[in-house]
Short mmCIF file of C-alpha atoms and ligand atoms in Angstrom, two decimals:
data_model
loop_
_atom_site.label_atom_id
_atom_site.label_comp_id
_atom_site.label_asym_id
_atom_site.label_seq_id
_atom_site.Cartn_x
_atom_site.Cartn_y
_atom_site.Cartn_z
CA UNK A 14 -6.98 32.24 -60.10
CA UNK A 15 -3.48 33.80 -60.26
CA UNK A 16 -1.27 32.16 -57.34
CA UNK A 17 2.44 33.45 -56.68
CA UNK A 18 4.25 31.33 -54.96
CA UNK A 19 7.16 33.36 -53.33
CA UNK A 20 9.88 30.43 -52.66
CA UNK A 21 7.93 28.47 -55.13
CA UNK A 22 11.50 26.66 -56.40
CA UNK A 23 12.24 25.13 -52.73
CA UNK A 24 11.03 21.97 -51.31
CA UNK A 25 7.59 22.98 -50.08
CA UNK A 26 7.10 25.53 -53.17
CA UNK A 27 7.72 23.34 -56.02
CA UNK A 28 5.22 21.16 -54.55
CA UNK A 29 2.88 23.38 -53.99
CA UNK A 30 3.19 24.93 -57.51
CA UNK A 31 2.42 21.51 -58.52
CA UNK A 32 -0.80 20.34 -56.32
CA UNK A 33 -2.30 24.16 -57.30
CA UNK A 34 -1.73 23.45 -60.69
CA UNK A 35 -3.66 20.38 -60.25
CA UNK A 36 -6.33 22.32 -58.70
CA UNK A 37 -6.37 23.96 -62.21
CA UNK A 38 -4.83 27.78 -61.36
CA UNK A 39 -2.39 29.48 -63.02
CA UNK A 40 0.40 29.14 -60.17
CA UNK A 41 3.25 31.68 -60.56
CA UNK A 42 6.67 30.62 -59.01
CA UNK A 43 8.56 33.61 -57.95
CA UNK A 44 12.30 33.33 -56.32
CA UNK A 45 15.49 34.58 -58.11
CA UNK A 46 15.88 31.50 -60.64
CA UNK A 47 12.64 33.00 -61.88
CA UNK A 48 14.02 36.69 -61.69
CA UNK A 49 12.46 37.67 -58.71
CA UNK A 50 14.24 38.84 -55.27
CA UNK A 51 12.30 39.51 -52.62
CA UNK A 52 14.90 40.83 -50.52
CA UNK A 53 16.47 43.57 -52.90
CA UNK A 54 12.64 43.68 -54.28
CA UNK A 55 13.42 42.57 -58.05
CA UNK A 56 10.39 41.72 -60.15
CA UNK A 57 8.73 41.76 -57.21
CA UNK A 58 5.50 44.05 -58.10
CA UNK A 59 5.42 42.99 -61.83
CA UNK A 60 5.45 39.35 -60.73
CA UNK A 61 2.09 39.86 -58.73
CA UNK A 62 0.09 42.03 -61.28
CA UNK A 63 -3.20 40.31 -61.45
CA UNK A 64 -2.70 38.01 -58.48
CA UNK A 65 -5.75 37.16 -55.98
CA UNK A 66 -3.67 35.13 -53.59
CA UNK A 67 0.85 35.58 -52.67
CA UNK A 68 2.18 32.45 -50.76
CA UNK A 69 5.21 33.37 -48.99
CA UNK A 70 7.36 30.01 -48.77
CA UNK A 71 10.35 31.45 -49.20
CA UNK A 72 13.90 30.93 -46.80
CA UNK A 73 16.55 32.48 -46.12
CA UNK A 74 20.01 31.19 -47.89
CA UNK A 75 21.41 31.71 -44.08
CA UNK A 76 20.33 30.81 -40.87
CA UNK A 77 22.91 33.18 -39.29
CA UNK A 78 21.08 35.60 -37.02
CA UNK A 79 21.85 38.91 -38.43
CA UNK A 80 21.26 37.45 -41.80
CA UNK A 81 17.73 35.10 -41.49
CA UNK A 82 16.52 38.53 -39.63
CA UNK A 83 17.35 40.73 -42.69
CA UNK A 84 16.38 38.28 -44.84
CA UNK A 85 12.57 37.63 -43.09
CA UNK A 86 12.20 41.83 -41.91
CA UNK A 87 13.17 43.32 -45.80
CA UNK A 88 11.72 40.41 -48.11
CA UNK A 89 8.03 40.37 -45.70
CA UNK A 90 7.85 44.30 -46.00
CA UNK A 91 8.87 44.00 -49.51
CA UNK A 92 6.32 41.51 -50.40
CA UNK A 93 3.41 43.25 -48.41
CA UNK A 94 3.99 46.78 -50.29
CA UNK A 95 4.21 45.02 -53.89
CA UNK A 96 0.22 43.21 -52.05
CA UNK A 97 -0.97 46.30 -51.03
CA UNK A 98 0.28 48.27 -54.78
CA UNK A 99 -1.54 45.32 -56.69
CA UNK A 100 -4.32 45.06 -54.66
CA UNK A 101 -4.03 41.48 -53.30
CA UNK A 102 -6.26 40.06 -51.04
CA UNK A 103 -4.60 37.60 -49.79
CA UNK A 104 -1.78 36.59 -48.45
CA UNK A 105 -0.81 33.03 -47.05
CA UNK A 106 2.62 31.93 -44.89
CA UNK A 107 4.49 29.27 -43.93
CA UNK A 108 6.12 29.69 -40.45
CA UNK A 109 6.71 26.97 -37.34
CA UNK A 110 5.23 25.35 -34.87
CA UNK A 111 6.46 27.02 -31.47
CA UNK A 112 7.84 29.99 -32.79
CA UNK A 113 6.46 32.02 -29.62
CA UNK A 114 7.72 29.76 -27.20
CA UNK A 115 11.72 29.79 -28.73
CA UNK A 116 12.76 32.88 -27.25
CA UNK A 117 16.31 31.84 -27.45
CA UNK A 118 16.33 30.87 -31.15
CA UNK A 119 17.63 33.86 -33.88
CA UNK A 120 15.91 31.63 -36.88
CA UNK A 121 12.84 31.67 -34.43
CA UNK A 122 13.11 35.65 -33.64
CA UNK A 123 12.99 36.41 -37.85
CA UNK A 124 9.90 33.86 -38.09
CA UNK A 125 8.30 36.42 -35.33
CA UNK A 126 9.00 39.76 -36.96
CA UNK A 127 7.68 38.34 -40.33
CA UNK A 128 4.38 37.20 -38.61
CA UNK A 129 4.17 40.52 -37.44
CA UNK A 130 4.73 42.38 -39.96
CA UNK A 131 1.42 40.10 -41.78
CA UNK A 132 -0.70 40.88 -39.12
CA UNK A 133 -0.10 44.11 -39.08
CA UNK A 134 -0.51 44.94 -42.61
CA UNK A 135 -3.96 45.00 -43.05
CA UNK A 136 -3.98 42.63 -45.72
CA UNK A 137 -6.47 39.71 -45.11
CA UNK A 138 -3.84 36.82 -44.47
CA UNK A 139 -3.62 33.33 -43.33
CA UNK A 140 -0.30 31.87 -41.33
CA UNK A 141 0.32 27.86 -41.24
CA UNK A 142 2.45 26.71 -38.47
CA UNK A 143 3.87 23.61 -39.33
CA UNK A 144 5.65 21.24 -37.12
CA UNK A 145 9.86 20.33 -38.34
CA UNK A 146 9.69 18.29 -42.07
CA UNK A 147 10.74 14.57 -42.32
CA UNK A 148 13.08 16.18 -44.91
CA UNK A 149 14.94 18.59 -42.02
CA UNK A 150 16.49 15.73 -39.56
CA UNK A 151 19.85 15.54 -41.33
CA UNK A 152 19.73 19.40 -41.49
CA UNK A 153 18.81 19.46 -37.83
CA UNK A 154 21.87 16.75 -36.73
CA UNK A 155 24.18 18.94 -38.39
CA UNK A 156 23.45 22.52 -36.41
CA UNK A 157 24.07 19.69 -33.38
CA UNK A 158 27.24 17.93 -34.40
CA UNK A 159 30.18 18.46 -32.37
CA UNK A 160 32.70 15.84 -33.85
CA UNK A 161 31.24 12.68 -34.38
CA UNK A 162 28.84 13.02 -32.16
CA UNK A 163 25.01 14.94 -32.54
CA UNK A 164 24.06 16.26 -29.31
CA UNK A 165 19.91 16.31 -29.11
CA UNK A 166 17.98 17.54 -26.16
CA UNK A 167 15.87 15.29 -23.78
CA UNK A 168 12.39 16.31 -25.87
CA UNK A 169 9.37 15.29 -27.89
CA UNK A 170 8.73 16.73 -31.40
CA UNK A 171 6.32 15.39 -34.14
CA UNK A 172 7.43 16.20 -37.08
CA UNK A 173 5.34 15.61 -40.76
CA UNK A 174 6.18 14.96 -44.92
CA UNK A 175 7.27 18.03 -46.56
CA UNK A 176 4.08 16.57 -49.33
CA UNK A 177 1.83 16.86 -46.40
CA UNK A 178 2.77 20.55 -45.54
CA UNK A 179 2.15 21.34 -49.05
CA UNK A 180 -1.29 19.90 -48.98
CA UNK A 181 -2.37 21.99 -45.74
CA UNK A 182 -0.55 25.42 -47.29
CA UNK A 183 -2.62 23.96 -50.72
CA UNK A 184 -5.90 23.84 -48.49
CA UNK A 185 -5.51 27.03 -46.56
CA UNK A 186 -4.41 29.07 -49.95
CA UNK A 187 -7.62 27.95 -51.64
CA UNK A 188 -9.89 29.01 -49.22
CA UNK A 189 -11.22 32.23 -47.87
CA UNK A 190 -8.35 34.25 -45.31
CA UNK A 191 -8.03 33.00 -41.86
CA UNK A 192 -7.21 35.96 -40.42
CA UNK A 193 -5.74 33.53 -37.50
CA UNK A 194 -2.68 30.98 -37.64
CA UNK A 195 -3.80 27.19 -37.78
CA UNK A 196 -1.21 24.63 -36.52
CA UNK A 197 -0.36 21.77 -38.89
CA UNK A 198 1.50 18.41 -37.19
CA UNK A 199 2.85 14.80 -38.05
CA UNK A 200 0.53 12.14 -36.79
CA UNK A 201 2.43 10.90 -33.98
CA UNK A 202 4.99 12.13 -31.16
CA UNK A 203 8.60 10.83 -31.68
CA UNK A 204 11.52 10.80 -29.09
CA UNK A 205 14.14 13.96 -30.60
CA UNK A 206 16.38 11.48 -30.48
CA UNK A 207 15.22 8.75 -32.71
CA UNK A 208 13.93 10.99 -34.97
CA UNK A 209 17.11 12.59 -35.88
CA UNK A 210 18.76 8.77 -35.93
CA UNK A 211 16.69 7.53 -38.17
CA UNK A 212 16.33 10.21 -40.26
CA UNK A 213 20.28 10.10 -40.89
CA UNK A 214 21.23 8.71 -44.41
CA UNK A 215 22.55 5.03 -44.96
CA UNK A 216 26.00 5.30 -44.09
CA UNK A 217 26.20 8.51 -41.72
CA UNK A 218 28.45 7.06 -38.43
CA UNK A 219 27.64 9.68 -36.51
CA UNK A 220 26.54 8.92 -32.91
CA UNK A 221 23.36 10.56 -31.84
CA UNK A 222 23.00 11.36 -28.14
CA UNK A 223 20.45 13.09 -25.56
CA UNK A 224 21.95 16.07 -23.70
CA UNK A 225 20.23 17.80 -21.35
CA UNK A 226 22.46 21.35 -22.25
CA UNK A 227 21.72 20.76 -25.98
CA UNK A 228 20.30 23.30 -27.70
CA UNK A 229 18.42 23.32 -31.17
CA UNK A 230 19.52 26.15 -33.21
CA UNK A 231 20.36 28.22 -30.44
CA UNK A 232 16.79 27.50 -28.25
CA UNK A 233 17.01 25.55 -25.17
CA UNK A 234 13.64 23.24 -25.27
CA UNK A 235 11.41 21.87 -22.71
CA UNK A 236 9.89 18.45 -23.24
CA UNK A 237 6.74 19.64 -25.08
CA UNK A 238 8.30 22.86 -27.24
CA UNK A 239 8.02 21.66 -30.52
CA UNK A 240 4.90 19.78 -30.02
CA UNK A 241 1.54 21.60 -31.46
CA UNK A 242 -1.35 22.50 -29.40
CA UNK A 243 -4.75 20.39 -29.31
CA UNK A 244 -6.54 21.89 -32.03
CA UNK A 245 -3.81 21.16 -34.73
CA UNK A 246 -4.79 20.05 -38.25
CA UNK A 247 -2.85 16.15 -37.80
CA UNK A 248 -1.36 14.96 -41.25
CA UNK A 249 -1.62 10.95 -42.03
CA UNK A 250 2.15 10.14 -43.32
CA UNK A 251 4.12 8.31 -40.69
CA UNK A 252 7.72 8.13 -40.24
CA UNK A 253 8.49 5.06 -40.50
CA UNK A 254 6.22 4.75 -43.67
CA UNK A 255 8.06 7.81 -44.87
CA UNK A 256 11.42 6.13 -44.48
CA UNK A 257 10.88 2.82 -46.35
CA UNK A 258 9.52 4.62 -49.12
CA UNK A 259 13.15 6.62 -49.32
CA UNK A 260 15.69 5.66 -52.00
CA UNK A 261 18.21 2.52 -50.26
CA UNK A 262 21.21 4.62 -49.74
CA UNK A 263 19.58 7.97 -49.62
N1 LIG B 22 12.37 23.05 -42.29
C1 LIG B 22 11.37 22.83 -41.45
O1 LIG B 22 11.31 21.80 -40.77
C2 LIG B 22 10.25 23.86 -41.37
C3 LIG B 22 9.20 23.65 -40.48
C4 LIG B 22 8.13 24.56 -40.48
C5 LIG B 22 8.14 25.66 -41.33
N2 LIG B 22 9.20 25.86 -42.17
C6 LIG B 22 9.17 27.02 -43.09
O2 LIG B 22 8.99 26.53 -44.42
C7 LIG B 22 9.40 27.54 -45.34
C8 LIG B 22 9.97 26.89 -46.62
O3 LIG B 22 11.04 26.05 -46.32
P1 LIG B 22 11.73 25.15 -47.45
O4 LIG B 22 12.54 24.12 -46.72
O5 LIG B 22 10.71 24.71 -48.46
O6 LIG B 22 12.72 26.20 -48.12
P2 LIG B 22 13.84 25.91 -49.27
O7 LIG B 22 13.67 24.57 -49.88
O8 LIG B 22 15.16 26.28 -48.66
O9 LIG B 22 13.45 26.99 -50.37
C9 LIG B 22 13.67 28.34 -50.16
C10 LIG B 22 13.04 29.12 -51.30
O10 LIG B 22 13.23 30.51 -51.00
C11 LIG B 22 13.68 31.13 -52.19
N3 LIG B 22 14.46 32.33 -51.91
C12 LIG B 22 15.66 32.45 -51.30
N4 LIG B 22 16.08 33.73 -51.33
C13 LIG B 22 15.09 34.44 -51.96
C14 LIG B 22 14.94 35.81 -52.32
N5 LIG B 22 15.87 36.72 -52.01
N6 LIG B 22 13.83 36.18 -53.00
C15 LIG B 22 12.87 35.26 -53.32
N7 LIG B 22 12.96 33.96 -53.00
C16 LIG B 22 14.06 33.55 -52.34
C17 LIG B 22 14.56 30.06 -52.86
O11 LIG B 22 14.75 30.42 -54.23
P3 LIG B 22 15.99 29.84 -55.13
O12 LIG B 22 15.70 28.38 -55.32
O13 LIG B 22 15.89 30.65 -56.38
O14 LIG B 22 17.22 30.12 -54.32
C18 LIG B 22 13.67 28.84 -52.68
O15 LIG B 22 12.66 28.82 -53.66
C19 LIG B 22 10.33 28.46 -44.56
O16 LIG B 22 9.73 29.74 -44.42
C20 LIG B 22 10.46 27.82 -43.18
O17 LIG B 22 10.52 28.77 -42.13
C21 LIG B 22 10.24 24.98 -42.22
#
């Protein structure tokens, strides 16, 4: 089976290229080191000629609101026309756990619109939520850092291995359309705040602290925000195995 993988040179895209190649199909990364551009619509429908299944795992370069907005509205529509002018049939996302409940969050609002925009296409789709990577704490500390100093709320989140997201997207991509969004999670709840300390690199001095005012990019949290809901798919990779497997001095 053809597979594009939209974002398919990032983190969770390369991988996934990878495990669906292993699967034995002809996985297609698309992003503009590959000459496509989802946002100004570049290669876009030649790319998916012949394509049973688009993963969208793209990002945006900016988390700015104006920009992740523009970036999530015009590269979804984009991506949905090219579907619906090469007849795919189905069409698979990655998006976040708790995107409803972050009102607050501009990153959170784009996530929205693009889910939206899926289920309102008509084209048979599935949407993964996945909880924050293992990968994202250092990006995480430094939206919080004021000085020396990362400011974290008072919450829970359970955050899971980048490889492990790529497994569930794998798993969802290769069978039929959900129609539905299933939740994918870490196997255990972690304090915000030792998640983000531990998940600094060797080296990093900056002091991580719980604030109740803190906000995480731009969304003020209550105590179970980030954390999935009981029917979530739970991955096996702990933390703290996920750590001393990292390079000393990462
Ligand atoms: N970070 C988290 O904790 C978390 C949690 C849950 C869900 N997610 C979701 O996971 C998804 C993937 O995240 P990631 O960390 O794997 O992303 P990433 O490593 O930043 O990769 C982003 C990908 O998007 C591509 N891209 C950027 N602009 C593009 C454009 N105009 N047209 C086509 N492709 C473009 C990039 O291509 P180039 O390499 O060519 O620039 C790259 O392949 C995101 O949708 C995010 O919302 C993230």
């Amino acid at each position: 089976m053809k597979i594009v993988v939209i974002g398919g040179t990032g983190l969770i895209g390369s991988n996934l290229v990878k495990k669906l190649r292993g699967h034995g199909h002809d996985a297609v990364p698309a992003s503009p080191d590959t000459g496509v551009n989802t946002l100004t619509g570049e290669g876009l429908t030649e790319a998916l000629e012949g394509a049973s299944v688009v993963v969208d795992v793209s990002n945006s370069p900016s988390f700015e609101d104006t920009a992740v907005l523009e970036f999530f509205g015009t590269s979804t529509r984009n991506i949905l026309d090219a579907e619906a002018a090469t007849g795919v049939g189905h069409h698979v996302a990655l998006s976040v756990v708790g995107t409803e409940r972050l009102a607050e969050s501009g990153y959170m609002e784009a996530k929205r619109v693009q889910e939206k925009l899926i289920k309102s296409s008509g084209i048979p789709y599935s949407i993964v939520h996945a909880t924050q990577f293992f990968e994202f704490a250092t990006r995480i500390a430094d939206d919080a850092t004021d000085g020396d100093t990362v400011r974290v709320p008072p919450v829970m989140i359970q955050p899971m291995a980048a490889d492990d997201v790529a497994a569930a997207v794998c798993d969802v991509t290769l069978a039929p359309p959900l129609t539905d969004t299933i939740e994918v999670a870490g196997p255990e709840p972690l304090r915000f705040e030792d998640f983000v300390r531990q998940g600094l690199r060797a080296g990093d001095k900056r002091v991580v602290v719980v604030d109740p005012e803190a906000r995480y990019f731009g969304a003020r949290l209550s105590e179970r925000s980030l954390l999935p809901g009981d029917g979530a798919r739970l991955a096996e990779t702990r933390f703290d195995d996920w750590l001393s497997r990292q390079a000393p001095g990462r």
